[in-house]
PDB file of C-alpha atoms in Angstrom:
ATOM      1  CA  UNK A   1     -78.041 -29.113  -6.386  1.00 34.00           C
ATOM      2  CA  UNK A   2     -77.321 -32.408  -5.217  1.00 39.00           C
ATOM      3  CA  UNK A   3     -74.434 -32.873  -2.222  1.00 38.00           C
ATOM      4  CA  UNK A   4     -71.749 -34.423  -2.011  1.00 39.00           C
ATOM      5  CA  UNK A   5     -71.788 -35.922   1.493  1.00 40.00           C
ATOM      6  CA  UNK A   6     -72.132 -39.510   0.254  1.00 48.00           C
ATOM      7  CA  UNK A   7     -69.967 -41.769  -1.528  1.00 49.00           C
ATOM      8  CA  UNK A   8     -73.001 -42.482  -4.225  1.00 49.00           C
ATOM      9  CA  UNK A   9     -73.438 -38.765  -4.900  1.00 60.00           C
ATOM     10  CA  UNK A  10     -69.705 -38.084  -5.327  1.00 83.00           C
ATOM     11  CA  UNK A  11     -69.532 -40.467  -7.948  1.00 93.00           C
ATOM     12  CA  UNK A  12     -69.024 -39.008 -11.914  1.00 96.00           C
ATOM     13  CA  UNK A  13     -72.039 -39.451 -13.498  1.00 97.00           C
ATOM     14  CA  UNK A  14     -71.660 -40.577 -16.950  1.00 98.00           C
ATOM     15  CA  UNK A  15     -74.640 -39.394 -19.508  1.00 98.00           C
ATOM     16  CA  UNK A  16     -74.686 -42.529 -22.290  1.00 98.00           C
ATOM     17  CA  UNK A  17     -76.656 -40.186 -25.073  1.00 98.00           C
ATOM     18  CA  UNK A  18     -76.597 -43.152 -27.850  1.00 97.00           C
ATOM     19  CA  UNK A  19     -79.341 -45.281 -29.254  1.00 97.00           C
ATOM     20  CA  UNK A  20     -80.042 -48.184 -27.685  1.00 96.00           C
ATOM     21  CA  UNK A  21     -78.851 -50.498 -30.539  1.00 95.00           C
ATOM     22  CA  UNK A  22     -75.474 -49.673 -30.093  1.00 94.00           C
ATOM     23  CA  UNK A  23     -76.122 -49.240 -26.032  1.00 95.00           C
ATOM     24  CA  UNK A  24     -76.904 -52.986 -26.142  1.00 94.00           C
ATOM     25  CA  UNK A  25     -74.231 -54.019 -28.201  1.00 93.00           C
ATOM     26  CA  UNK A  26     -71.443 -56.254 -26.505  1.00 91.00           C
ATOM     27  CA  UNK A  27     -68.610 -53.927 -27.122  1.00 91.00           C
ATOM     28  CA  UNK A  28     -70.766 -50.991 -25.233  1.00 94.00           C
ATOM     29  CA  UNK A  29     -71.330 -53.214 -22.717  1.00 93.00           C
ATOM     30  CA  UNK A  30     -67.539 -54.142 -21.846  1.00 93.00           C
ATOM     31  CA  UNK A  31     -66.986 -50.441 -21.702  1.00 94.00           C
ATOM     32  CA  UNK A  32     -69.724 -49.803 -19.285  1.00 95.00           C
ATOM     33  CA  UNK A  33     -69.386 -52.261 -17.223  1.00 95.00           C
ATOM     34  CA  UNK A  34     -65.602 -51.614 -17.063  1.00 94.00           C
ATOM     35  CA  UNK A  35     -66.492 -48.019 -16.241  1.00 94.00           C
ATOM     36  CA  UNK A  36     -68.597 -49.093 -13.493  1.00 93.00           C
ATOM     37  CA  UNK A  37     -65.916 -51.577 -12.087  1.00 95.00           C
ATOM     38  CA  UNK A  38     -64.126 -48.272 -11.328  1.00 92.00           C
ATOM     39  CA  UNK A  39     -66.539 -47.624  -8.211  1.00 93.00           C
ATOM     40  CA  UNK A  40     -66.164 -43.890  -9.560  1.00 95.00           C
ATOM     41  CA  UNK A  41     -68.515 -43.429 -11.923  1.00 96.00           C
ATOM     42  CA  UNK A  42     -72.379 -43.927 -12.151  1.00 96.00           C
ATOM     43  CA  UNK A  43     -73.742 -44.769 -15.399  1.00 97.00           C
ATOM     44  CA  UNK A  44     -76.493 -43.058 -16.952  1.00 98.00           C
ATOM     45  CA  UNK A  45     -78.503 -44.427 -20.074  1.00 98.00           C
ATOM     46  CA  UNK A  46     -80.550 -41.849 -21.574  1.00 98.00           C
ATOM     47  CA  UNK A  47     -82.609 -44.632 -23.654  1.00 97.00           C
ATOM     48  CA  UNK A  48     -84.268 -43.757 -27.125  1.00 98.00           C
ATOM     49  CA  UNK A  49     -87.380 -42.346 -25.750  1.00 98.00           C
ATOM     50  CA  UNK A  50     -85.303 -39.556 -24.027  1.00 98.00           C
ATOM     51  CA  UNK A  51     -83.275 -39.001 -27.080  1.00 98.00           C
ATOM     52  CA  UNK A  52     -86.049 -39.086 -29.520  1.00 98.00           C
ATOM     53  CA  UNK A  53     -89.268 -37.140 -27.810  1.00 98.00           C
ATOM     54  CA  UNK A  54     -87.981 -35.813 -24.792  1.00 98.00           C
ATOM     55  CA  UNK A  55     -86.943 -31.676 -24.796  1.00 98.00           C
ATOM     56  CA  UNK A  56     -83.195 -31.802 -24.099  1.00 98.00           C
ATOM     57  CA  UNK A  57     -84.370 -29.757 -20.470  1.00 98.00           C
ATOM     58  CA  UNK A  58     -85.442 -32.957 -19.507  1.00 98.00           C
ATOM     59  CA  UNK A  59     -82.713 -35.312 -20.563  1.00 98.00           C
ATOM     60  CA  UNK A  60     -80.648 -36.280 -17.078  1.00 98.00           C
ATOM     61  CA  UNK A  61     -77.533 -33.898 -16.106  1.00 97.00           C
ATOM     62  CA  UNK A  62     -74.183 -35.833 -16.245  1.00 98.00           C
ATOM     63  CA  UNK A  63     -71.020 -34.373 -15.843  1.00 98.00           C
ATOM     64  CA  UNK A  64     -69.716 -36.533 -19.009  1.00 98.00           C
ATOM     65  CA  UNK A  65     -71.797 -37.171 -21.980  1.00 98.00           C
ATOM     66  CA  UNK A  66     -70.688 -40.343 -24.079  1.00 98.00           C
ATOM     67  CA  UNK A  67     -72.237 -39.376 -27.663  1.00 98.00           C
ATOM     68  CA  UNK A  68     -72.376 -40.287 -30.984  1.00 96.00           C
ATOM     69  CA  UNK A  69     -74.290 -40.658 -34.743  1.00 95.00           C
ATOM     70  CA  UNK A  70     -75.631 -43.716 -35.869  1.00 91.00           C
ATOM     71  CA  UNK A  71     -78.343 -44.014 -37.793  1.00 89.00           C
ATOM     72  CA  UNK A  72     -81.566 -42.209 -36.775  1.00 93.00           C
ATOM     73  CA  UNK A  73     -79.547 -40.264 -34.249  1.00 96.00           C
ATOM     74  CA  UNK A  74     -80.857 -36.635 -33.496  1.00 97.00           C
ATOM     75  CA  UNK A  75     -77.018 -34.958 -33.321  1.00 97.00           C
ATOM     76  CA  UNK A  76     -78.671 -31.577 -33.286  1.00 97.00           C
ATOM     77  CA  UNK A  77     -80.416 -32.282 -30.041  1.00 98.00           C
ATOM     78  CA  UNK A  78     -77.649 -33.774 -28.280  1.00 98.00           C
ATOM     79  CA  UNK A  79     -75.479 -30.504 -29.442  1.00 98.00           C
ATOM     80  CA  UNK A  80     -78.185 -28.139 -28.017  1.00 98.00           C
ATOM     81  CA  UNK A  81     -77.955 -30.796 -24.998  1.00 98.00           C
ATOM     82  CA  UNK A  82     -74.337 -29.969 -24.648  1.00 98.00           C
ATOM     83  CA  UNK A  83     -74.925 -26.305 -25.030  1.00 98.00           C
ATOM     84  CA  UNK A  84     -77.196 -26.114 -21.748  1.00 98.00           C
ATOM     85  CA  UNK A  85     -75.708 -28.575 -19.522  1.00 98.00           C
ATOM     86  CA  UNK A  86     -72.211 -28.320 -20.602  1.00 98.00           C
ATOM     87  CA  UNK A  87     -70.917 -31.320 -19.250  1.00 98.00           C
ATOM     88  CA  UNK A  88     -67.687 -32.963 -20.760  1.00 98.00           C
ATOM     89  CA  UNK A  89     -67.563 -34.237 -24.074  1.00 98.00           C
ATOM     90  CA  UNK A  90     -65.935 -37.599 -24.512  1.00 97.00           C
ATOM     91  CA  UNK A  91     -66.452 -37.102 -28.618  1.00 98.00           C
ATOM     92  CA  UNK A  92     -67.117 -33.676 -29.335  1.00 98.00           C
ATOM     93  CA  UNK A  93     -70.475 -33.188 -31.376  1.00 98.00           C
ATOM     94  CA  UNK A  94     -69.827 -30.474 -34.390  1.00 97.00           C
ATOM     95  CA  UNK A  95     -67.072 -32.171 -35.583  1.00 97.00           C
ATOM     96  CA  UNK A  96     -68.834 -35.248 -35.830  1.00 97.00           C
ATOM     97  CA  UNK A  97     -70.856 -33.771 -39.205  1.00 96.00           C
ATOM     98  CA  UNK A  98     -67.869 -33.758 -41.069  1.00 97.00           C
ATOM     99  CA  UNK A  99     -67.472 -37.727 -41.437  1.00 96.00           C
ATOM    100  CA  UNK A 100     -70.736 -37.838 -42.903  1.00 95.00           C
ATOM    101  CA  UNK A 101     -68.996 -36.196 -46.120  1.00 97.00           C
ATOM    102  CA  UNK A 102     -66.359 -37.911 -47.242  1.00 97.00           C
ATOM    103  CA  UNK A 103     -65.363 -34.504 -49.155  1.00 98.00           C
ATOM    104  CA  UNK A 104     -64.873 -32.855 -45.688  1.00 98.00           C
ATOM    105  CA  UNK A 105     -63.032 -35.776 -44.370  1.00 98.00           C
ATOM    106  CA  UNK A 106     -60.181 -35.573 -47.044  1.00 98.00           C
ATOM    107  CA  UNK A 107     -59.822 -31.802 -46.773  1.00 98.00           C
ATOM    108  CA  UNK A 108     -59.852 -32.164 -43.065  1.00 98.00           C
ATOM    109  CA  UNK A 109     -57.118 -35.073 -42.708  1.00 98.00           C
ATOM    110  CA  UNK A 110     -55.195 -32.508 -45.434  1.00 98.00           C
ATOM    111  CA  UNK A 111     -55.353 -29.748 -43.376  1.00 98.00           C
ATOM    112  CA  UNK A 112     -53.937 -31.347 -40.810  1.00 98.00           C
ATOM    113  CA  UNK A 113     -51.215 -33.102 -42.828  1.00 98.00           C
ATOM    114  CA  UNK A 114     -52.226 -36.302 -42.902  1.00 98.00           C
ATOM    115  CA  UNK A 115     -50.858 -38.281 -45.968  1.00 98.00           C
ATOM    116  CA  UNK A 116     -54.588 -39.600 -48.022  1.00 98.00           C
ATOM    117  CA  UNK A 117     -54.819 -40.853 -51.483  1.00 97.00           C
ATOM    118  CA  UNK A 118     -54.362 -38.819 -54.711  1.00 97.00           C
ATOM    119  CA  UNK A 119     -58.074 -38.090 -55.277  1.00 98.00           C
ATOM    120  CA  UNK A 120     -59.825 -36.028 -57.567  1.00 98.00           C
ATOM    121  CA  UNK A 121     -63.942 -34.995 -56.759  1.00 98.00           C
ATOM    122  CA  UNK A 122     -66.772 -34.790 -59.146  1.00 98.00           C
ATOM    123  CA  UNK A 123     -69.337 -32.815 -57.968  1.00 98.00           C
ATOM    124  CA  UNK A 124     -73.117 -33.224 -59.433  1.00 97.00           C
ATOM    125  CA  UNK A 125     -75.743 -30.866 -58.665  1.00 96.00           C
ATOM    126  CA  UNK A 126     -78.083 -33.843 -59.897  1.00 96.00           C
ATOM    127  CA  UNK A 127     -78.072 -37.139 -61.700  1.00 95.00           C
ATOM    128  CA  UNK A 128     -76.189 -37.526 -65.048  1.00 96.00           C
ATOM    129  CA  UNK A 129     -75.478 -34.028 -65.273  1.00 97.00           C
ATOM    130  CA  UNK A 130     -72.905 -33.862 -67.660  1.00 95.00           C
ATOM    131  CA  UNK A 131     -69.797 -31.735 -66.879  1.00 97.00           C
ATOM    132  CA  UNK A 132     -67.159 -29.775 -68.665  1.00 97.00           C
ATOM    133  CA  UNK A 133     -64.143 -31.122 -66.385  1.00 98.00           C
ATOM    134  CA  UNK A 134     -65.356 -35.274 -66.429  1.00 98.00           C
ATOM    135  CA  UNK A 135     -63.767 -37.328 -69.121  1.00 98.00           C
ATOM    136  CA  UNK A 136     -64.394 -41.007 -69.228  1.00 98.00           C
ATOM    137  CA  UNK A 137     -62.196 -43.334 -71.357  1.00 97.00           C
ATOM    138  CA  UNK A 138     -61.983 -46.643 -71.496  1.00 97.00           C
ATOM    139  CA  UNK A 139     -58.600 -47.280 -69.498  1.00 98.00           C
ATOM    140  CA  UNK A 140     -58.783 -43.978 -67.355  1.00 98.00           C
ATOM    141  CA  UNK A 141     -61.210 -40.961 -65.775  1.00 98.00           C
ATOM    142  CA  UNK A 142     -59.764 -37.684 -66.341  1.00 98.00           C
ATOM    143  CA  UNK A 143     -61.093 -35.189 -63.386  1.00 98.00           C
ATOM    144  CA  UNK A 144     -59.671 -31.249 -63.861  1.00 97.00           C
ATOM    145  CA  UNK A 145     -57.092 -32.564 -66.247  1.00 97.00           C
ATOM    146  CA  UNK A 146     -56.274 -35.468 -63.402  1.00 97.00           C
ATOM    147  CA  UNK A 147     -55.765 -38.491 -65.294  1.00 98.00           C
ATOM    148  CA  UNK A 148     -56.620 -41.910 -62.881  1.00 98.00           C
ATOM    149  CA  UNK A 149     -55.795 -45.427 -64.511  1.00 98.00           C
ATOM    150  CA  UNK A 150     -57.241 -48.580 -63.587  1.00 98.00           C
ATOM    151  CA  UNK A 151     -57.522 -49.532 -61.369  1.00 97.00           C
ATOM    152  CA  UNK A 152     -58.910 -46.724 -59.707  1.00 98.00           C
ATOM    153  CA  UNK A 153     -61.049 -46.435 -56.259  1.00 98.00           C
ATOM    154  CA  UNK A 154     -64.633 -44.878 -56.926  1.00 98.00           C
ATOM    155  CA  UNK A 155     -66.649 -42.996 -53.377  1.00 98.00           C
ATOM    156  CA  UNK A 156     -69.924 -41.861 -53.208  1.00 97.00           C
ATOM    157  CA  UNK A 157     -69.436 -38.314 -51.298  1.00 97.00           C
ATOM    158  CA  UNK A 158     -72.068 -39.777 -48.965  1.00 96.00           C
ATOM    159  CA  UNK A 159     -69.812 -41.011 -45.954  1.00 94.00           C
ATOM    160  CA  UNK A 160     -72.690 -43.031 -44.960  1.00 91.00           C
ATOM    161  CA  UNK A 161     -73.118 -45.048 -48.372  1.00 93.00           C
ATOM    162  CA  UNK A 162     -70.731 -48.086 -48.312  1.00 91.00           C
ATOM    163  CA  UNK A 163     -71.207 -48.806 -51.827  1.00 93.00           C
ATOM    164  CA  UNK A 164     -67.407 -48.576 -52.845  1.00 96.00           C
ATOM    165  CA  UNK A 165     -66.277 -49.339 -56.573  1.00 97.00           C
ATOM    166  CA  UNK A 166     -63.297 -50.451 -58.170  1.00 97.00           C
ATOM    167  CA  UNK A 167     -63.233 -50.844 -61.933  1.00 98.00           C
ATOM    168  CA  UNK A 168     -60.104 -52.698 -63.750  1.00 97.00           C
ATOM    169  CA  UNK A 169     -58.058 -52.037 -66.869  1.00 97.00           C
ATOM    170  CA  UNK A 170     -59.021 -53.780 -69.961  1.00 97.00           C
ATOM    171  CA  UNK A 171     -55.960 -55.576 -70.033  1.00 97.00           C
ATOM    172  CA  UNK A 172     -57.306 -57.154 -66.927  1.00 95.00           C
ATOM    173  CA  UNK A 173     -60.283 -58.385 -68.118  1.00 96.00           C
ATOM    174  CA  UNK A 174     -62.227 -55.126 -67.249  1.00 97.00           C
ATOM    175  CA  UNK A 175     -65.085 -55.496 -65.123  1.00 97.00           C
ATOM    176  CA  UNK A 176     -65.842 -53.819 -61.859  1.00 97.00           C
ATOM    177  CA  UNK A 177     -65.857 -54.846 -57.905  1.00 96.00           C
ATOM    178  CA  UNK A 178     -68.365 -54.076 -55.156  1.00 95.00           C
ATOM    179  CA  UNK A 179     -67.258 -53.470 -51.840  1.00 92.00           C
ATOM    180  CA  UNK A 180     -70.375 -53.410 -49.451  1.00 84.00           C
ATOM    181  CA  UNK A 181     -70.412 -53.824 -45.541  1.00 79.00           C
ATOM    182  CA  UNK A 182     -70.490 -57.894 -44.560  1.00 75.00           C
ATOM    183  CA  UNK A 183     -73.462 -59.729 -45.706  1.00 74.00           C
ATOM    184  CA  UNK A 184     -72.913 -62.851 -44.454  1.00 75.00           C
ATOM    185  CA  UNK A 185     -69.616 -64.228 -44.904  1.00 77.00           C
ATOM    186  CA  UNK A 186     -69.458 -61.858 -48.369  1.00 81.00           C
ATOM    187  CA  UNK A 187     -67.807 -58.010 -48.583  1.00 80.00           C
ATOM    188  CA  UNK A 188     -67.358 -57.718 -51.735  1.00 86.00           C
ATOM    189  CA  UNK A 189     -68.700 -58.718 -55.235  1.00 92.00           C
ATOM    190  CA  UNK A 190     -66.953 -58.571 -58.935  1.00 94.00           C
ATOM    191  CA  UNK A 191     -69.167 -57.912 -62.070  1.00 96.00           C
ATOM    192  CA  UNK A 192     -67.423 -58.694 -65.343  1.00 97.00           C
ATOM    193  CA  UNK A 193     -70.067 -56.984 -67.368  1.00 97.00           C
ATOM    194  CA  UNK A 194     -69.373 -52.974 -65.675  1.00 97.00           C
ATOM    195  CA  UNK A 195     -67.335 -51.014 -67.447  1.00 95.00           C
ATOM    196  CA  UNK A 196     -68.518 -47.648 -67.213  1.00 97.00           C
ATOM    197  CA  UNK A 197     -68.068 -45.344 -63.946  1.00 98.00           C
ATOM    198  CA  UNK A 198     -72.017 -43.636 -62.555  1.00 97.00           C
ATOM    199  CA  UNK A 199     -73.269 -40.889 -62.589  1.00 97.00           C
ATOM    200  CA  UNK A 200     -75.792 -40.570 -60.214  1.00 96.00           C
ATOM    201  CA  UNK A 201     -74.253 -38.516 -58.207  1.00 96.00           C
ATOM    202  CA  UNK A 202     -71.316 -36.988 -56.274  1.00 98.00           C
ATOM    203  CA  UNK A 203     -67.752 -39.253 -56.229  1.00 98.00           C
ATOM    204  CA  UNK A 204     -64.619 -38.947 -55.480  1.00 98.00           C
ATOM    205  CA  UNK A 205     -62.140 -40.775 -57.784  1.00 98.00           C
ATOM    206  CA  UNK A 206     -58.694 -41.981 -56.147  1.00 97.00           C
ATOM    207  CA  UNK A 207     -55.651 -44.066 -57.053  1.00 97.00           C
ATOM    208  CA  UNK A 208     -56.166 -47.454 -56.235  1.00 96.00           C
ATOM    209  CA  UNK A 209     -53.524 -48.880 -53.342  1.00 94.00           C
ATOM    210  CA  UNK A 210     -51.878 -51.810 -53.455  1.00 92.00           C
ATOM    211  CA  UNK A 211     -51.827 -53.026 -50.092  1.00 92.00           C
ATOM    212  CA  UNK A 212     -50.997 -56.779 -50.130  1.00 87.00           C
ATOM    213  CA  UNK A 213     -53.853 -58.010 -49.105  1.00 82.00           C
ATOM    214  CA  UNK A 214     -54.555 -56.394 -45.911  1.00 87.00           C
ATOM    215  CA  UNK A 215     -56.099 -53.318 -44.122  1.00 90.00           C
ATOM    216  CA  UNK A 216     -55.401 -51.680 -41.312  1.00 95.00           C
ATOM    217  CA  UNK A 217     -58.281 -50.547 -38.742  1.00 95.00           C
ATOM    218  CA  UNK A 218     -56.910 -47.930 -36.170  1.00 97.00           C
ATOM    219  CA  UNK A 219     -58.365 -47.314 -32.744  1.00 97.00           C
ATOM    220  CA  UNK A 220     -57.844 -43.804 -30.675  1.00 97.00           C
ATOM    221  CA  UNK A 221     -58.332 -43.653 -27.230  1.00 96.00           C
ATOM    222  CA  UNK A 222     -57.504 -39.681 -26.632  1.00 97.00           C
ATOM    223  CA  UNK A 223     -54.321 -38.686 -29.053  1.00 97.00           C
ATOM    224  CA  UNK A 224     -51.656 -40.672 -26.617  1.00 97.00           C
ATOM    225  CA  UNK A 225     -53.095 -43.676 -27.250  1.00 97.00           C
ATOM    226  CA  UNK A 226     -53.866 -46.162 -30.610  1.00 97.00           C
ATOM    227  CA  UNK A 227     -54.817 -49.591 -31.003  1.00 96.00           C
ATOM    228  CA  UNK A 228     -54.331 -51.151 -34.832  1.00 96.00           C
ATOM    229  CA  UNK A 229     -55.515 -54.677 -36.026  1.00 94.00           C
ATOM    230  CA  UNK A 230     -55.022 -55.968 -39.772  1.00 92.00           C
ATOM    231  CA  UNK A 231     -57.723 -58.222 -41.788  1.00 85.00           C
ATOM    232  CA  UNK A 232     -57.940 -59.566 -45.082  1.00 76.00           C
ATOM    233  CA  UNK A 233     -58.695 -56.915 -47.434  1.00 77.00           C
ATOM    234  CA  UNK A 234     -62.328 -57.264 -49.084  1.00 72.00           C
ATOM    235  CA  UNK A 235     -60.700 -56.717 -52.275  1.00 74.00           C
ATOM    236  CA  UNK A 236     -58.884 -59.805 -52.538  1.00 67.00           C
ATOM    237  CA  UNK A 237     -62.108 -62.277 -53.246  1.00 64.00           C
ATOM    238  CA  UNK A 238     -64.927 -60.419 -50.942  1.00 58.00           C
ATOM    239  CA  UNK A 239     -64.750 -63.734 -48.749  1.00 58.00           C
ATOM    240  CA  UNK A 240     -64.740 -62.925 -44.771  1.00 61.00           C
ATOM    241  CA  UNK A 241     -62.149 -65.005 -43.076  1.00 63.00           C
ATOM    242  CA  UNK A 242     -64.000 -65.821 -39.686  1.00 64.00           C
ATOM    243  CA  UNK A 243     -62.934 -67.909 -36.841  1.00 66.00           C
ATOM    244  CA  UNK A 244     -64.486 -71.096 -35.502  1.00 71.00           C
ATOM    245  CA  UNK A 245     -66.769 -69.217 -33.278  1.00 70.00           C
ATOM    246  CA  UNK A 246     -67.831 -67.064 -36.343  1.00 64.00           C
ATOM    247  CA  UNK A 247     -66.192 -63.675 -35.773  1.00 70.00           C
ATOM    248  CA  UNK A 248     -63.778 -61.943 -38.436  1.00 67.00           C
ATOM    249  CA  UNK A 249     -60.357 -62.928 -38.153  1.00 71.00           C
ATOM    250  CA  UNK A 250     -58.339 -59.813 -37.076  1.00 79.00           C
ATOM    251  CA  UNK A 251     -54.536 -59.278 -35.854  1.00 86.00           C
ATOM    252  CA  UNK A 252     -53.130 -56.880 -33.549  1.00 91.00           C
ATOM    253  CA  UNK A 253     -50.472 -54.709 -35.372  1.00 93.00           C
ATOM    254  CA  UNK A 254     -47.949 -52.256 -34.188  1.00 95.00           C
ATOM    255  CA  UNK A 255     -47.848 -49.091 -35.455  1.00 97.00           C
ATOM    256  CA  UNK A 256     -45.012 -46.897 -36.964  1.00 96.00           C
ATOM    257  CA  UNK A 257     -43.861 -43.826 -35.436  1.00 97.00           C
ATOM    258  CA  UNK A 258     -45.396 -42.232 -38.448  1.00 97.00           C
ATOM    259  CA  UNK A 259     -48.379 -43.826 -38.432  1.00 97.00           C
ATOM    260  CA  UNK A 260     -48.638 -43.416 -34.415  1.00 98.00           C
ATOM    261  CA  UNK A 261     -48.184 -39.367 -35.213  1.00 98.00           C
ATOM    262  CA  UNK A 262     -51.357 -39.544 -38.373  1.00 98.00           C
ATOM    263  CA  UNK A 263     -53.557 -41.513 -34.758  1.00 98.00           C
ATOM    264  CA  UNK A 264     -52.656 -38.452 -33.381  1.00 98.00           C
ATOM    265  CA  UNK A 265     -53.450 -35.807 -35.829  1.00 98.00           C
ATOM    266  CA  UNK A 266     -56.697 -37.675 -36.811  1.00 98.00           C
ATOM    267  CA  UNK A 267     -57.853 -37.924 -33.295  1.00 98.00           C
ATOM    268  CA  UNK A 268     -57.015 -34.043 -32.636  1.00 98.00           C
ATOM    269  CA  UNK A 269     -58.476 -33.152 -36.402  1.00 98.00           C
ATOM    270  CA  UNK A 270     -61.881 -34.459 -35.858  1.00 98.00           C
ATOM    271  CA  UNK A 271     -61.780 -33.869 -31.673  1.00 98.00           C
ATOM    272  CA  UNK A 272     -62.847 -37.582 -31.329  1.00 98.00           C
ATOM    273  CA  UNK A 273     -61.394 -39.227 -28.291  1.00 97.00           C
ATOM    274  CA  UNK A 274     -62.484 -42.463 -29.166  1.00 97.00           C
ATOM    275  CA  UNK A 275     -61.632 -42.579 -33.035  1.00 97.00           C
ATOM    276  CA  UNK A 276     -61.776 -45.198 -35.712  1.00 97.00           C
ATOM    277  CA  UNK A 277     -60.404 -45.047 -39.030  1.00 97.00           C
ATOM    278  CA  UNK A 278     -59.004 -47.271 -41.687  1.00 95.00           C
ATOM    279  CA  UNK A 279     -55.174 -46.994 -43.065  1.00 96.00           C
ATOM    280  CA  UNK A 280     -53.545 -48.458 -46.139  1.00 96.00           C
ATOM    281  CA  UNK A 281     -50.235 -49.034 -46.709  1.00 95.00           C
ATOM    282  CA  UNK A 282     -48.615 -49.070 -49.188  1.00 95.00           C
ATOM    283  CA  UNK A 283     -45.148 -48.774 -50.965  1.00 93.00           C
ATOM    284  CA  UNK A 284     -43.453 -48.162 -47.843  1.00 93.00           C
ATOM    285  CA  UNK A 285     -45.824 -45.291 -47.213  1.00 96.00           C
ATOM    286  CA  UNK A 286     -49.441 -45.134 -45.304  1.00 97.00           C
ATOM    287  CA  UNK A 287     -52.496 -43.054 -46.247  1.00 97.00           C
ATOM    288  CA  UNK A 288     -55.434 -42.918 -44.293  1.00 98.00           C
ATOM    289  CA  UNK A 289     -58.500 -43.878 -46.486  1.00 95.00           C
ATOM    290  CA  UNK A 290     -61.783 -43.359 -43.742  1.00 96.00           C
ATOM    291  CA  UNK A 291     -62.737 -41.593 -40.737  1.00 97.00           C
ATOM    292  CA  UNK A 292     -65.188 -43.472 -38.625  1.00 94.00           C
ATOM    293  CA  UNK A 293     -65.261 -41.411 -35.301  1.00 95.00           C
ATOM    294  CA  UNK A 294     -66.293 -43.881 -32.371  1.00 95.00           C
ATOM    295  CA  UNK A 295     -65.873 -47.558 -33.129  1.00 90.00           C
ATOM    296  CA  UNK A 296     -65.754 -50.597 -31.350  1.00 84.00           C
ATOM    297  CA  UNK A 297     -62.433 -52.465 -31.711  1.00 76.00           C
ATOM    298  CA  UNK A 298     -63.625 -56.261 -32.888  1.00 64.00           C
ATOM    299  CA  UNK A 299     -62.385 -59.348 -31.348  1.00 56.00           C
ATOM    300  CA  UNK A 300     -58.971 -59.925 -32.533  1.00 43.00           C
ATOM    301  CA  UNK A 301     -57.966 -63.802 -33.712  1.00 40.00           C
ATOM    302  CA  UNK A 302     -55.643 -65.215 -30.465  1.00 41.00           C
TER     303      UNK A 302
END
């Protein structure tokens, strides 16, 4: 065991157990090197090779582990990791399977009292299966006897699949809208020709929110503390406002007491210090629509 006689060997050591995409991304960057700034703390990057091939015995003992899923991310490993060393968890690891399932999200935020859509869920055990509780009209889905106009919000269960569709009433027009993470300056996409709802697999069906124009991003840091920034809605005309030096155009917002207490509940719900997730508001009201678990707070339009 090493001493402590030294200033260096005092130090925290901080175990950064994420791939090396998001490791080297500018956001991660401020954070470490704002860490560092501290003089407390020595940084530890466990690197992909570590995470991917090396038996957790041989990953580096921190006192702190910073870790979280992205994509190709081993988040058994890093729980076994946690099991042996047992070091402090900024973002707690079990939890962190939940956001991958939308399903589990929504019962989870319920649980806990946090005010989400009116949603209904239509469970496949494979593609097109038809199902005795699934009606599909032209102006409406009924789910259990749940009736949902258009326009109505349709989820893949998949909390990873972005692919997010809104279909219209005929009186409308009809048609259908794509919302996709940014391509470009694009985050959405309209086609006039969909009508019908899929059926590939798993959804959940939820009133659609009118919101203005604008969403809400929310940022945890522990359950004392959130950070909320508004941009233009991908709904409106799937066109990314962006600032001259290219980045999305965001706006700090303040928070109501209510919507400070759902930061809190969220953040305690899923055990992730550093939370994102996405509220609408609505009405008067505010639902939260996402869980993210650790995000990066984007530049925000001065």
């Amino acid at each position: 065991m090493a001493t402590h006689g030294t200033a260096a060997s005092a130090k925290i050591k901080i175990g950064v157990c994420v791939m090396e995409k998001k490791v080297h991304s500018a956001p991660m960057g401020q954070i470490l090197e704002r860490l560092q700034a501290f003089g407390e703390f020595e940084i530890i990057l466990f690197g992909d090779k570590v995470i991917l091939e090396d038996p957790v015995e041989d990953w580096p003992i921190c006192d702190c582990l910073i870790a979280f899923y992205s994509s190709g991310y081993p988040l058994q490993k890093a729980e076994a990791y946690a099991a042996l060393r047992k070091p402090f968890l900024v973002n707690e690891l079990e939890p962190q399977y939940l956001l991958h399932d939308r399903r589990k999200v929504y019962e989870r935020l319920e649980e806990f009292g946090v005010p989400v859509p009116n949603y209904a869920l239509v469970n496949r055990e494979h593609s097109y299966q038809e199902l005795d509780y699934f009606f599909e009209h032209e102006d409406f889905v009924e789910v259990h006897g749940k009736r949902f106009w258009k326009p109505f919000v349709e989820k893949p269960i998949d909390g990873d699949d972005h692919s997010i569709m809104i279909y219209y009433p005929s009186s409308a027009g009809g048609g259908m809208k794509e919302l996709f993470r940014k391509v470009g300056n694009r985050s959405s996409e309209f086609h006039p020709e969909v009508r019908r709802v899929r059926r590939e697999g798993s959804y959940i069906y939820e009133e659609f929110m009118h919101t203005g124009g604008t969403d809400v991003k929310v940022y945890t840091v522990g359950p004392e503390y959130a950070h909320a920034e508004a941009r233009k809605s991908p709904v409106v005309d799937g066109v990314v406002m962006r600032s001259p030096d290219g980045k999305e155009v965001r706006y700090p917002v303040l928070l109501t007491p209510a919507e400070k207490q759902m930061a809190r509940d969220v953040c305690l719900a899923f055990r992730q210090a550093v939370c994102g997730f996405d509220l609408l508001r609505c009405e008067g009201r505010s639902y939260v629509c996402d869980v993210n678990g650790w995000s990066f707070v984007k530049n925000s339009h001065k």
